[in-house]
Amino acid sequence: MCGIIACIGRTDTVDRVVEGLENLEYRGYDSAGIAVRNDDGVAVDKHAGKISELKHSIVDELPDGTIGIGHTRWSTHGPPTDANAHPHTGETGDVAVVHNGIIENYDTLRDELTAEGRTFTSDTDTEVVPHLIEKHLEDTDDVETAFRRAVDELDGSYAIVAVAADSDTVYAARQDSPLVVGYGDGCHYLASDVPAFLEHTDQVSFLEDGDVAAVTDETVDITDADGESVSRERETVDWNAEETVKGQYEHFMLKEIDSQPNAISNTLQGRIDGDDVVLEEFPEGTFADVSAVQFVACGTSYHAGLYAARLLNKLDVPATAHRASEYASGDIPVSADTLAVAVTQSGETADTLAALRLAQEKGAQTTTVTNVVGSTAAREVETPLYIRAGPEIGVAATKTFSSQVVTLSLLAERVAEDSPVGTVRSDRAAFLDALQRIPEQIDEVLERSTAEHVCRSHVHDDAYFFIGQGTACPVAKEGALKFKEITYEHAEGFAAGELKHGPLALVTPDTVVFAMFTGGDRDTKTLNNAKEVQARGADIVAVAPEGVDLDECTDEVLRVPSTHPDLTSLLTNVQLQLVSYHAANLLNREIDKPRNLAKSVTVE
Ligand code: M6R
């Protein structure tokens, strides 16, 4: 939530900062702004609205300069107005600051600064920072000292980047909010996420909590919370810059749906050898003392956790999935033989990080299944397991869900094999073989899907329900989440058998129910549940593998190729992604940037 980009050392800095903001817009998109520092001082231009709408006016308003900082905002303190947009300045306008996170003691600081006669012009917590830097600059000429003193007064979470008129160094600080340094050709970048500058460099260092960085066009000096000089490993990011641009696609979401065969092939690369699961990160025996697994996650990642819990339960390992925000309340029993797995695409979701930390405090073994190398979750566990899906820009998670489920399927096999309570699948060879065929089968779904046609018949219905049993149940919930997230229509996902215990009262002839089948032994029951809603006048759209007999009871069918019943729901989910996408497109919604949402939610 909120994106930061700084570019230091280029004559086309403003263009690079604008480009970076566009690449980061998925992190927040209610207002944006840029500050440029040159020999005349600091100039700021900022407005409410999306960067795509503002970029020309911002570029026209700003002078030339080789140092620029920019911000795209997702509001936490104060509504999206010009005044609340970042960068924020202090009394003199000589210091400009962008910030991601929440400054918890801003009320107290603001009162103190106001009592000293300083005037505030926004509702944000961030505005205290430039005022504090300016205040300390009254006692010292050294901008770094003033910046550090200001940062020392802050409580809460922050990634902060500041420029000052009297300095050609950009200062940055990180606490519980990501910040990465990019090493370009004769220039440096600072950003909250790598896609901001990936077109220009894949060489990065991730700052750690407490770090302060002083960055010029030639140097990057990092000191830790004690002021000691530290070096942060320089890494090469294994992401392709082409994945951060839409190319011929109208929306990132469709591009990312279409890229799933490739993403899953990357996820699987080198991880299956005949009947063996090969996880470099977790060799055989790693989980010998695990007898229960808890997945902690939010949103789509929670649904991937639900899916994985079902797979593990089938392999006799007690496993549960928990909404991270609830888990963090601390009531779930944990012991030393519990493996807690934080499932998080971004690795930065605050609720998930809180749950992970709680599991660690309570003595659980922990890992994370994440997409982002160097993310907070990845750095807070001993060994992260990467899903290797490549950058996902659309706010709606698509390819990362598929790659999470595939990664978790492999992890489940390894845990069941190692754990004293687990059982190795009797059909393991067939399961792993089926897993390796998923990319080509997704290709088939993408080529043949009639989801758009189905959407045309139902786009003006009153409500959309999704039902399924077993692994189809988490995918029913995921289908509904995706649908409501990008269409803004009322959608709910239920365990198929639950419908008759209440939700059936909502069903009318203007409701459509998507019923998911797996090719497994629960399909007859799902069919009966579908008939119950059909009897109340609702239309049924089945999503079912080839060959599953639907007894002619459904109104329409979206077919998926036949596979192992434990994996069918991965294919089903692709049909549901297309249903949501086409429905949102027909309704003319902002598909990649749905209202009120942001890709990465870094506040609890
Ligand atoms: O980065 P994370 O996987 O931790 O994000 C968790 C949720 O915020 C995320 O999955 C959200 O539900 C999706 N954008 C929905 O499409």
Coordinates of C-alpha atoms and ligand atoms in Angstrom, one line a residue:
M1 CA 0.0 0.0 0.0
C2 CA 1.6 3.2 -1.3
G3 CA 4.5 3.1 -3.7
I4 CA 7.7 5.0 -3.4
I5 CA 10.3 5.5 -6.1
A6 CA 13.4 7.7 -6.1
C7 CA 15.9 8.2 -8.9
I8 CA 19.3 9.8 -8.2
G9 CA 21.7 10.8 -10.9
R10 CA 19.8 11.0 -14.2
T11 CA 19.0 14.1 -16.3
D12 CA 15.7 12.4 -17.2
T13 CA 14.9 11.7 -13.5
V14 CA 11.3 13.0 -13.7
D15 CA 10.5 10.6 -16.5
R16 CA 12.0 7.7 -14.7
V17 CA 10.1 8.6 -11.5
V18 CA 6.8 8.9 -13.4
E19 CA 7.6 5.5 -15.1
G20 CA 8.4 4.0 -11.7
L21 CA 5.1 5.4 -10.2
E22 CA 3.1 3.8 -13.1
N23 CA 4.8 0.5 -12.4
L24 CA 3.9 0.8 -8.8
E25 CA 0.4 2.0 -9.2
Y26 CA -0.9 -1.4 -8.1
R27 CA 0.3 -0.5 -4.6
G28 CA -2.1 2.5 -4.3
Y29 CA -3.8 4.8 -6.7
D30 CA -5.7 7.6 -5.1
S31 CA -3.2 10.4 -5.5
A32 CA 0.4 10.8 -6.6
G33 CA 3.2 13.4 -6.6
I34 CA 6.8 14.0 -7.3
A35 CA 9.5 16.3 -5.7
V36 CA 12.5 17.3 -7.8
R37 CA 15.7 18.7 -6.1
N38 CA 18.1 20.9 -8.2
D39 CA 20.4 23.9 -7.6
D40 CA 17.4 26.1 -7.1
G41 CA 15.9 24.0 -4.3
V42 CA 13.1 21.5 -4.0
A43 CA 10.0 21.7 -6.3
V44 CA 6.9 19.6 -5.6
D45 CA 3.8 18.8 -7.7
K46 CA 1.1 16.4 -6.4
H47 CA -2.6 15.8 -7.0
A48 CA -5.5 13.5 -6.2
G49 CA -6.1 11.0 -8.9
K50 CA -4.3 8.2 -10.7
I51 CA -0.8 8.7 -11.9
S52 CA -1.9 7.7 -15.4
E53 CA -4.2 10.8 -15.4
L54 CA -1.7 13.1 -13.8
K55 CA 1.6 12.4 -15.4
H56 CA 1.5 15.0 -18.1
S57 CA 0.5 17.8 -15.8
I58 CA 3.1 16.7 -13.2
V59 CA 5.9 16.5 -15.8
D60 CA 4.9 20.0 -17.2
E61 CA 4.9 21.6 -13.8
L62 CA 8.3 20.3 -12.6
P63 CA 11.7 21.8 -13.3
D64 CA 14.7 19.8 -14.5
G65 CA 16.8 18.1 -11.9
T66 CA 18.8 14.9 -11.4
I67 CA 17.2 13.9 -8.1
G68 CA 13.5 13.0 -7.9
I69 CA 11.3 11.2 -5.4
G70 CA 7.7 10.1 -6.1
H71 CA 4.8 8.5 -4.4
T72 CA 1.5 6.9 -5.3
R73 CA -0.9 6.7 -2.4
W74 CA -3.5 4.4 -0.8
S75 CA -5.1 6.5 1.9
T76 CA -4.8 5.6 5.6
H77 CA -4.8 9.1 7.3
G78 CA -7.1 11.5 5.5
P79 CA -9.0 11.3 2.3
P80 CA -7.4 11.4 -1.2
T81 CA -7.0 15.1 -1.8
D82 CA -4.3 17.2 -3.3
A83 CA -3.2 18.4 0.1
N84 CA -2.9 14.8 1.5
A85 CA -1.0 13.6 -1.5
H86 CA 2.8 13.0 -1.0
P87 CA 5.5 14.4 -1.1
H88 CA 5.0 16.5 2.0
T89 CA 7.0 19.5 2.9
G90 CA 7.6 21.4 6.1
E91 CA 7.5 25.1 6.9
T92 CA 10.1 26.3 4.4
G93 CA 9.5 23.9 1.5
D94 CA 13.2 23.0 1.6
V95 CA 12.6 19.4 2.7
A96 CA 10.3 16.9 0.9
V97 CA 9.3 13.5 2.2
V98 CA 7.5 10.5 0.8
H99 CA 6.3 7.8 3.2
N100 CA 4.7 4.4 3.2
G101 CA 3.4 2.9 6.5
I102 CA 1.8 4.4 9.6
I103 CA 3.4 6.8 12.1
E104 CA 1.7 5.8 15.3
N105 CA 2.8 8.7 17.5
Y106 CA 2.0 11.3 14.9
D107 CA -0.7 12.9 17.1
T108 CA 1.7 13.7 19.8
L109 CA 4.4 14.8 17.4
R110 CA 2.0 17.0 15.6
D111 CA 0.8 18.7 18.8
E112 CA 4.4 19.4 19.9
L113 CA 5.3 20.8 16.5
T114 CA 2.2 22.9 16.3
A115 CA 2.9 24.2 19.8
E116 CA 6.3 25.4 18.5
G117 CA 4.5 27.4 15.8
R118 CA 4.7 25.0 12.8
T119 CA 1.8 25.0 10.5
F120 CA 0.3 21.8 9.1
T121 CA -1.5 21.7 5.8
S122 CA -2.7 18.1 5.5
D123 CA -4.5 15.4 7.5
T124 CA -1.6 12.9 7.1
D125 CA 0.7 11.3 9.6
T126 CA 3.5 11.8 7.2
E127 CA 3.6 15.6 7.4
V128 CA 5.3 15.4 10.8
V129 CA 8.4 14.0 9.2
P130 CA 9.5 17.0 7.1
H131 CA 8.7 19.3 10.0
L132 CA 10.9 17.2 12.3
I133 CA 13.7 17.3 9.8
E134 CA 13.5 21.0 9.4
K135 CA 13.4 21.5 13.2
H136 CA 16.6 19.5 13.6
L137 CA 18.2 21.4 10.7
E138 CA 17.9 24.4 13.0
D139 CA 20.5 22.8 15.3
T140 CA 22.8 21.2 12.7
D141 CA 23.9 21.8 9.1
D142 CA 24.2 18.1 8.5
V143 CA 21.1 16.8 6.7
E144 CA 21.9 13.2 7.6
T145 CA 22.0 14.0 11.3
A146 CA 18.7 15.9 11.1
F147 CA 17.1 13.0 9.2
R148 CA 18.4 10.4 11.6
R149 CA 17.2 12.5 14.6
A150 CA 13.8 12.8 13.0
V151 CA 13.5 9.1 12.3
D152 CA 14.5 8.3 15.9
E153 CA 11.4 10.1 17.1
L154 CA 9.0 8.0 15.0
D155 CA 7.0 5.1 16.3
G156 CA 5.3 2.8 13.8
S157 CA 6.0 1.4 10.4
Y158 CA 7.7 3.3 7.7
A159 CA 9.6 3.4 4.5
I160 CA 10.7 7.1 4.2
V161 CA 12.6 8.8 1.5
A162 CA 13.6 12.5 1.9
V163 CA 15.3 15.2 -0.1
A164 CA 16.6 18.6 1.1
A165 CA 17.5 21.7 -0.8
D166 CA 21.0 21.8 0.7
S167 CA 22.0 18.3 -0.1
D168 CA 22.6 16.2 -3.2
T169 CA 22.1 13.1 -1.1
V170 CA 18.8 11.3 -0.8
Y171 CA 18.1 9.8 2.6
A172 CA 16.0 6.8 3.3
A173 CA 14.9 4.8 6.4
R174 CA 13.1 1.5 6.8
Q175 CA 11.1 0.0 9.6
D176 CA 8.5 -2.7 8.9
S177 CA 7.9 -1.5 5.4
P178 CA 9.9 -2.6 2.4
L179 CA 12.5 -0.5 0.7
V180 CA 15.0 -1.6 -1.9
V181 CA 18.0 0.0 -3.5
G182 CA 18.5 -0.4 -7.2
Y183 CA 22.0 0.0 -8.7
G184 CA 21.7 1.5 -12.2
D185 CA 24.2 2.7 -14.8
G186 CA 25.5 5.9 -13.2
C187 CA 22.5 6.3 -11.1
H188 CA 20.7 4.7 -8.1
Y189 CA 17.1 4.0 -7.3
L190 CA 15.1 3.6 -4.1
A191 CA 11.7 1.9 -4.2
S192 CA 9.2 0.1 -2.2
D193 CA 9.2 -2.7 -4.8
V194 CA 11.5 -3.9 -7.6
P195 CA 9.1 -3.5 -10.6
A196 CA 9.5 0.3 -10.1
F197 CA 12.9 0.2 -11.8
L198 CA 13.2 -3.3 -13.2
E199 CA 13.4 -2.0 -16.8
H200 CA 16.7 -0.3 -15.8
T201 CA 18.4 -2.7 -13.4
D202 CA 18.0 -6.1 -11.8
Q203 CA 20.8 -5.4 -9.3
V204 CA 19.3 -4.7 -5.8
S205 CA 19.9 -4.6 -2.1
F206 CA 17.0 -4.9 0.4
L207 CA 17.2 -2.6 3.4
E208 CA 16.7 -4.1 6.8
D209 CA 14.6 -2.7 9.7
G210 CA 16.4 0.2 11.3
D211 CA 18.6 0.9 8.3
V212 CA 19.3 4.4 7.1
A213 CA 20.6 4.8 3.6
A214 CA 22.4 7.9 2.2
V215 CA 22.3 7.7 -1.6
T216 CA 24.0 9.8 -4.3
D217 CA 24.4 9.1 -8.0
E218 CA 27.7 7.4 -7.1
T219 CA 27.4 6.0 -3.6
V220 CA 25.1 4.1 -1.4
D221 CA 26.0 4.2 2.3
I222 CA 23.9 2.1 4.7
T223 CA 24.0 2.3 8.5
D224 CA 22.0 0.2 10.9
A225 CA 19.8 1.3 13.8
D226 CA 23.0 1.9 15.9
G227 CA 24.5 4.1 13.3
E228 CA 27.1 1.4 12.4
S229 CA 28.1 1.1 8.8
V230 CA 26.7 -2.1 7.2
S231 CA 26.7 -3.7 3.8
R232 CA 23.5 -5.3 2.5
E233 CA 24.0 -8.1 0.0
R234 CA 23.7 -7.1 -3.6
E235 CA 21.4 -9.5 -5.4
T236 CA 20.3 -10.1 -9.0
V237 CA 16.5 -10.2 -9.3
D238 CA 15.3 -13.1 -11.4
W239 CA 12.3 -11.3 -12.9
N240 CA 11.7 -10.4 -16.5
A241 CA 11.0 -6.7 -17.1
E242 CA 8.5 -7.6 -19.9
E243 CA 6.3 -9.0 -17.1
T244 CA 5.9 -5.5 -15.7
V245 CA 4.4 -4.0 -18.9
K246 CA 1.0 -4.7 -20.4
G247 CA 2.3 -5.2 -23.9
Q248 CA -0.6 -6.0 -26.3
Y249 CA -3.0 -6.7 -23.4
E250 CA -5.7 -4.3 -22.3
H251 CA -5.3 -5.4 -18.7
F252 CA -2.5 -6.9 -16.6
M253 CA -5.1 -9.3 -15.2
L254 CA -5.7 -11.0 -18.5
K255 CA -2.0 -11.0 -19.3
E256 CA -1.3 -12.7 -15.9
I257 CA -4.2 -15.2 -16.4
D258 CA -2.7 -16.1 -19.8
S259 CA 0.8 -16.4 -18.4
Q260 CA -0.1 -19.1 -15.9
P261 CA 1.2 -22.1 -17.9
N262 CA 4.6 -20.4 -18.0
A263 CA 4.4 -19.3 -14.3
I264 CA 3.6 -22.9 -13.2
S265 CA 6.3 -24.4 -15.4
N266 CA 8.7 -22.1 -13.5
T267 CA 7.2 -23.1 -10.2
L268 CA 7.8 -26.7 -11.0
Q269 CA 11.2 -26.4 -12.6
G270 CA 13.6 -29.0 -11.1
R271 CA 11.2 -29.9 -8.3
I272 CA 9.9 -33.2 -9.5
D273 CA 12.1 -36.2 -10.4
G274 CA 10.1 -39.3 -11.2
D275 CA 8.2 -40.2 -8.1
D276 CA 10.3 -37.8 -6.0
V277 CA 9.6 -34.3 -4.9
V278 CA 12.9 -32.4 -4.9
L279 CA 12.7 -29.3 -2.8
E280 CA 16.2 -27.9 -2.5
E281 CA 15.1 -25.7 0.4
F282 CA 13.6 -28.7 2.3
P283 CA 15.5 -31.9 1.7
E284 CA 14.0 -35.3 2.8
G285 CA 13.7 -35.5 6.6
T286 CA 13.3 -31.7 7.1
F287 CA 9.8 -32.2 8.6
A288 CA 10.5 -35.3 10.6
D289 CA 9.2 -33.7 13.8
V290 CA 6.2 -32.0 12.4
S291 CA 2.8 -33.4 13.3
A292 CA 0.5 -30.5 12.5
V293 CA 0.5 -27.7 9.9
Q294 CA -1.1 -24.3 10.2
F295 CA -1.4 -22.0 7.2
V296 CA -1.7 -18.3 7.9
A297 CA -2.7 -16.0 5.1
C298 CA -5.2 -13.4 3.9
G299 CA -7.5 -13.2 0.9
T300 CA -6.5 -15.2 -2.1
S301 CA -3.5 -16.6 -0.3
Y302 CA -5.8 -17.8 2.5
H303 CA -7.7 -19.8 -0.2
A304 CA -4.5 -21.3 -1.3
G305 CA -3.9 -22.3 2.3
L306 CA -7.3 -23.9 2.6
Y307 CA -6.6 -25.9 -0.6
A308 CA -3.2 -27.1 0.8
A309 CA -4.8 -28.0 4.2
R310 CA -7.2 -30.3 2.4
L311 CA -4.4 -31.9 0.5
L312 CA -2.5 -32.5 3.8
N313 CA -5.5 -33.9 5.6
K314 CA -5.9 -36.4 2.8
L315 CA -2.3 -37.5 3.5
D316 CA -3.2 -37.9 7.2
V317 CA -1.4 -34.8 8.5
P318 CA -3.7 -32.5 10.6
A319 CA -3.7 -29.2 8.8
T320 CA -5.7 -26.0 9.1
A321 CA -5.8 -22.7 7.4
H322 CA -6.3 -19.5 9.4
R323 CA -7.2 -16.0 8.4
A324 CA -4.0 -14.2 9.5
S325 CA -5.9 -11.3 11.1
E326 CA -7.8 -13.8 13.4
Y327 CA -4.8 -16.0 14.1
A328 CA -2.9 -13.0 15.3
S329 CA -5.5 -12.7 18.2
G330 CA -3.4 -15.5 19.8
D331 CA -6.1 -18.1 20.6
I332 CA -4.9 -20.9 18.3
P333 CA -2.9 -23.6 20.2
V334 CA 0.7 -24.0 18.8
S335 CA 3.4 -26.4 19.8
A336 CA 7.0 -27.3 18.9
D337 CA 5.8 -29.9 16.4
T338 CA 3.6 -27.4 14.6
L339 CA 4.7 -26.1 11.3
A340 CA 3.2 -22.6 10.6
V341 CA 3.3 -21.6 7.0
A342 CA 2.8 -17.9 6.0
V343 CA 1.3 -17.9 2.5
T344 CA 1.8 -14.5 1.0
Q345 CA 2.4 -13.4 -2.5
S346 CA 4.0 -10.1 -1.6
G347 CA 5.6 -11.3 1.6
E348 CA 4.6 -7.9 3.0
T349 CA 1.0 -8.3 4.2
A350 CA 1.0 -6.9 7.8
D351 CA -1.7 -9.3 9.1
T352 CA 0.2 -12.3 7.8
L353 CA 3.5 -11.1 9.2
A354 CA 1.9 -10.6 12.6
A355 CA 0.6 -14.1 12.5
L356 CA 3.9 -15.5 11.4
R357 CA 5.7 -13.6 14.3
L358 CA 3.2 -14.9 16.8
A359 CA 3.7 -18.5 15.6
Q360 CA 7.4 -18.0 16.0
E361 CA 7.0 -16.5 19.5
K362 CA 4.9 -19.5 20.5
G363 CA 7.6 -21.9 19.4
A364 CA 6.3 -23.2 16.1
Q365 CA 8.6 -24.2 13.3
T366 CA 7.9 -21.7 10.5
T367 CA 8.3 -21.0 6.8
T368 CA 6.8 -18.8 4.2
V369 CA 5.5 -19.6 0.7
T370 CA 6.0 -16.3 -1.1
N371 CA 6.7 -14.8 -4.5
V372 CA 9.0 -12.0 -3.6
V373 CA 12.7 -12.6 -2.9
G374 CA 13.9 -10.3 -0.1
S375 CA 10.4 -9.6 1.2
T376 CA 9.9 -9.3 4.9
A377 CA 8.3 -12.7 5.2
A378 CA 11.2 -14.3 3.3
R379 CA 13.7 -12.5 5.6
E380 CA 11.9 -13.5 8.8
V381 CA 12.0 -17.2 8.3
E382 CA 15.1 -19.4 8.2
T383 CA 14.2 -20.9 4.8
P384 CA 11.5 -19.4 2.5
L385 CA 9.9 -21.4 -0.3
Y386 CA 9.5 -19.3 -3.5
I387 CA 6.6 -19.8 -5.8
R388 CA 8.5 -18.3 -8.8
A389 CA 5.5 -16.8 -10.5
G390 CA 7.2 -13.6 -11.6
P391 CA 5.9 -10.1 -10.9
E392 CA 2.1 -9.8 -10.6
I393 CA 0.8 -6.3 -11.2
G394 CA -3.0 -6.7 -11.4
V395 CA -4.4 -6.1 -7.9
A396 CA -6.5 -9.3 -8.4
A397 CA -4.2 -12.2 -7.6
T398 CA -4.4 -14.8 -10.4
K399 CA -1.1 -16.5 -11.5
T400 CA 0.2 -16.3 -7.9
F401 CA -2.8 -18.3 -6.6
S402 CA -2.0 -21.1 -9.1
S403 CA 1.7 -21.0 -8.3
Q404 CA 1.0 -21.0 -4.6
V405 CA -1.3 -24.1 -4.9
V406 CA 1.3 -25.9 -7.0
T407 CA 4.1 -25.0 -4.5
L408 CA 2.0 -26.0 -1.6
S409 CA 1.1 -29.3 -3.2
L410 CA 4.8 -30.1 -3.4
L411 CA 5.3 -28.9 0.2
A412 CA 2.4 -31.1 1.3
E413 CA 4.0 -34.2 -0.3
R414 CA 7.3 -33.5 1.4
V415 CA 5.7 -32.9 4.8
A416 CA 3.5 -36.0 4.6
E417 CA 6.5 -38.1 3.6
D418 CA 8.6 -36.8 6.5
S419 CA 6.0 -36.4 9.3
P420 CA 5.5 -39.4 11.7
V421 CA 1.8 -39.0 11.2
G422 CA 1.7 -38.6 7.4
T423 CA 1.2 -41.1 4.7
V424 CA 2.7 -41.1 1.2
R425 CA 0.0 -41.1 -1.5
S426 CA -0.6 -44.5 -3.0
D427 CA -0.9 -42.8 -6.4
R428 CA 2.0 -40.4 -6.0
A429 CA 3.4 -41.1 -9.5
A430 CA 0.1 -40.3 -11.1
F431 CA -0.3 -37.2 -8.9
L432 CA 3.1 -35.8 -9.8
D433 CA 2.6 -36.7 -13.4
A434 CA -0.7 -34.8 -13.4
L435 CA 0.9 -31.8 -11.7
Q436 CA 3.5 -31.6 -14.5
R437 CA 0.7 -31.6 -17.1
I438 CA -1.2 -28.7 -15.5
P439 CA 0.6 -26.0 -17.6
E440 CA -0.5 -27.6 -20.9
Q441 CA -4.0 -28.2 -19.5
I442 CA -4.3 -24.6 -18.5
D443 CA -3.4 -23.7 -22.0
E444 CA -6.3 -25.8 -23.2
V445 CA -8.6 -24.1 -20.9
L446 CA -7.4 -20.7 -22.1
E447 CA -7.9 -21.7 -25.7
R448 CA -11.3 -23.2 -25.4
S449 CA -13.0 -21.3 -22.6
T450 CA -16.5 -20.0 -23.3
A451 CA -16.5 -17.9 -20.1
E452 CA -17.1 -14.7 -22.0
H453 CA -20.2 -16.1 -23.6
V454 CA -21.5 -17.3 -20.2
C455 CA -20.9 -13.9 -18.7
R456 CA -23.0 -12.2 -21.4
S457 CA -26.1 -14.2 -20.3
H458 CA -25.6 -13.4 -16.6
V459 CA -23.9 -10.0 -16.4
H460 CA -27.1 -8.4 -15.1
D461 CA -28.1 -11.0 -12.5
D462 CA -28.6 -9.9 -8.9
A463 CA -26.2 -12.2 -7.2
Y464 CA -23.5 -14.8 -8.0
F465 CA -22.9 -17.8 -5.9
F466 CA -20.0 -20.3 -6.2
I467 CA -20.2 -23.8 -4.6
G468 CA -17.9 -26.8 -4.4
Q469 CA -16.8 -29.6 -2.1
G470 CA -13.3 -30.8 -1.2
T471 CA -10.6 -28.8 -3.0
A472 CA -13.4 -27.1 -5.0
C473 CA -14.6 -25.4 -1.8
P474 CA -11.6 -23.1 -1.5
V475 CA -11.8 -22.4 -5.2
A476 CA -15.5 -21.5 -4.8
K477 CA -14.5 -19.0 -2.2
E478 CA -11.6 -17.7 -4.4
G479 CA -14.0 -17.5 -7.4
A480 CA -16.4 -15.3 -5.4
L481 CA -13.6 -13.1 -4.0
K482 CA -12.3 -12.5 -7.5
F483 CA -15.8 -11.8 -8.8
K484 CA -16.7 -9.3 -6.1
E485 CA -13.3 -7.7 -6.1
I486 CA -13.3 -6.6 -9.8
T487 CA -17.0 -6.6 -10.7
Y488 CA -18.3 -4.9 -7.5
E489 CA -21.3 -7.3 -7.7
H490 CA -22.6 -9.4 -4.8
A491 CA -20.8 -12.8 -4.9
E492 CA -20.4 -15.5 -2.3
G493 CA -18.5 -18.8 -2.2
F494 CA -19.9 -21.7 -0.1
A495 CA -19.2 -25.3 0.7
A496 CA -21.8 -26.9 -1.6
G497 CA -23.4 -28.8 1.3
E498 CA -23.8 -25.6 3.4
L499 CA -26.1 -23.9 0.9
K500 CA -29.2 -25.5 2.3
H501 CA -28.3 -24.4 5.9
G502 CA -29.1 -20.8 5.2
P503 CA -27.8 -19.2 2.1
L504 CA -30.5 -20.9 0.0
A505 CA -32.8 -18.2 1.2
L506 CA -30.9 -15.7 -1.0
V507 CA -31.4 -17.7 -4.1
T508 CA -33.9 -16.3 -6.6
P509 CA -34.5 -16.7 -10.4
D510 CA -32.1 -13.7 -10.8
T511 CA -29.3 -15.6 -9.1
V512 CA -26.7 -17.7 -10.9
V513 CA -24.9 -20.5 -9.1
F514 CA -21.5 -21.7 -10.4
A515 CA -21.1 -25.3 -9.3
M516 CA -17.7 -26.8 -9.3
F517 CA -17.0 -30.5 -9.9
T518 CA -13.6 -32.3 -9.4
G519 CA -14.1 -35.7 -11.0
G520 CA -13.9 -37.1 -7.4
D521 CA -16.3 -39.1 -5.3
R522 CA -18.1 -36.0 -3.9
D523 CA -19.5 -34.9 -7.3
T524 CA -22.8 -36.6 -6.8
K525 CA -23.5 -34.6 -3.7
T526 CA -22.5 -31.4 -5.4
L527 CA -24.9 -32.3 -8.2
N528 CA -27.7 -32.8 -5.7
N529 CA -26.9 -29.4 -4.1
A530 CA -27.0 -27.8 -7.6
K531 CA -30.4 -29.4 -8.2
E532 CA -31.7 -27.8 -4.9
V533 CA -30.9 -24.3 -6.1
Q534 CA -32.1 -25.0 -9.6
A535 CA -35.5 -26.0 -8.1
R536 CA -35.6 -22.5 -6.7
G537 CA -35.3 -21.0 -10.2
A538 CA -31.6 -20.1 -10.2
D539 CA -29.5 -20.9 -13.3
I540 CA -26.7 -23.3 -12.8
V541 CA -23.3 -23.0 -14.5
A542 CA -21.3 -26.1 -14.0
V543 CA -17.5 -26.1 -14.1
A544 CA -16.5 -29.7 -14.6
P545 CA -13.9 -32.0 -16.0
E546 CA -14.5 -33.7 -19.4
G547 CA -16.4 -36.9 -18.9
V548 CA -18.2 -36.0 -15.6
D549 CA -21.9 -36.7 -16.2
L550 CA -23.9 -33.7 -15.1
D551 CA -27.2 -35.5 -15.6
E552 CA -28.4 -32.7 -17.9
C553 CA -29.3 -30.7 -14.8
T554 CA -27.1 -27.7 -15.4
D555 CA -28.0 -24.8 -17.7
E556 CA -24.4 -24.2 -19.0
V557 CA -21.1 -26.0 -18.6
L558 CA -17.5 -24.7 -18.6
R559 CA -15.4 -27.8 -19.2
V560 CA -11.8 -28.4 -18.0
P561 CA -9.5 -31.2 -19.1
S562 CA -9.6 -34.3 -17.0
T563 CA -6.8 -34.6 -14.4
H564 CA -6.1 -36.0 -10.9
P565 CA -9.2 -35.1 -8.8
D566 CA -7.0 -33.2 -6.3
L567 CA -5.8 -30.9 -9.1
T568 CA -9.0 -30.3 -11.0
S569 CA -9.8 -27.2 -9.0
L570 CA -6.6 -25.6 -10.2
L571 CA -8.1 -25.8 -13.7
T572 CA -11.6 -24.8 -12.5
N573 CA -10.1 -21.7 -11.0
V574 CA -8.8 -20.6 -14.3
Q575 CA -12.3 -20.7 -15.8
L576 CA -13.5 -18.7 -12.8
Q577 CA -10.7 -16.1 -13.3
L578 CA -12.0 -15.7 -16.9
V579 CA -15.6 -15.4 -15.7
S580 CA -14.6 -12.6 -13.3
Y581 CA -12.5 -10.9 -15.9
H582 CA -15.1 -10.9 -18.7
A583 CA -17.9 -9.9 -16.4
A584 CA -15.9 -7.0 -15.1
N585 CA -14.9 -6.0 -18.6
L586 CA -18.6 -6.1 -19.7
L587 CA -19.4 -3.9 -16.7
N588 CA -16.6 -1.5 -17.7
R589 CA -14.8 -1.8 -14.3
E590 CA -11.3 -0.7 -13.5
I591 CA -10.0 -4.3 -13.7
D592 CA -6.4 -3.8 -12.7
K593 CA -7.1 -1.3 -10.0
P594 CA -10.4 -2.0 -8.3
R595 CA -11.9 0.7 -6.1
N596 CA -10.7 1.0 -2.5
L597 CA -8.1 -1.8 -2.9
A598 CA -4.3 -2.0 -3.1
K599 CA -2.1 -5.0 -4.0
S600 CA -0.1 -5.1 -0.9
V601 CA -1.7 -4.3 2.4
T602 CA 1.0 -3.3 4.8
V603 CA -1.2 -2.1 7.7
E604 CA -3.1 -4.4 10.2
Ligands
M6R1 O1 0.4 -10.5 -0.8 P1 -0.5 -11.4 -0.1 O2 -0.6 -12.7 -0.8 O3 -0.2 -11.6 1.4 O4 -1.9 -10.7 -0.2 C1 -3.0 -11.2 0.5 C2 -4.3 -10.5 0.0 O5 -4.3 -9.2 0.2 C3 -4.5 -10.8 -1.5 O6 -4.4 -12.1 -1.8 C4 -5.9 -10.3 -2.0 O7 -6.9 -11.0 -1.4 C5 -5.9 -10.4 -3.5 N1 -5.5 -9.1 -4.1 C6 -7.3 -10.8 -4.0 O8 -7.2 -10.9 -5.4

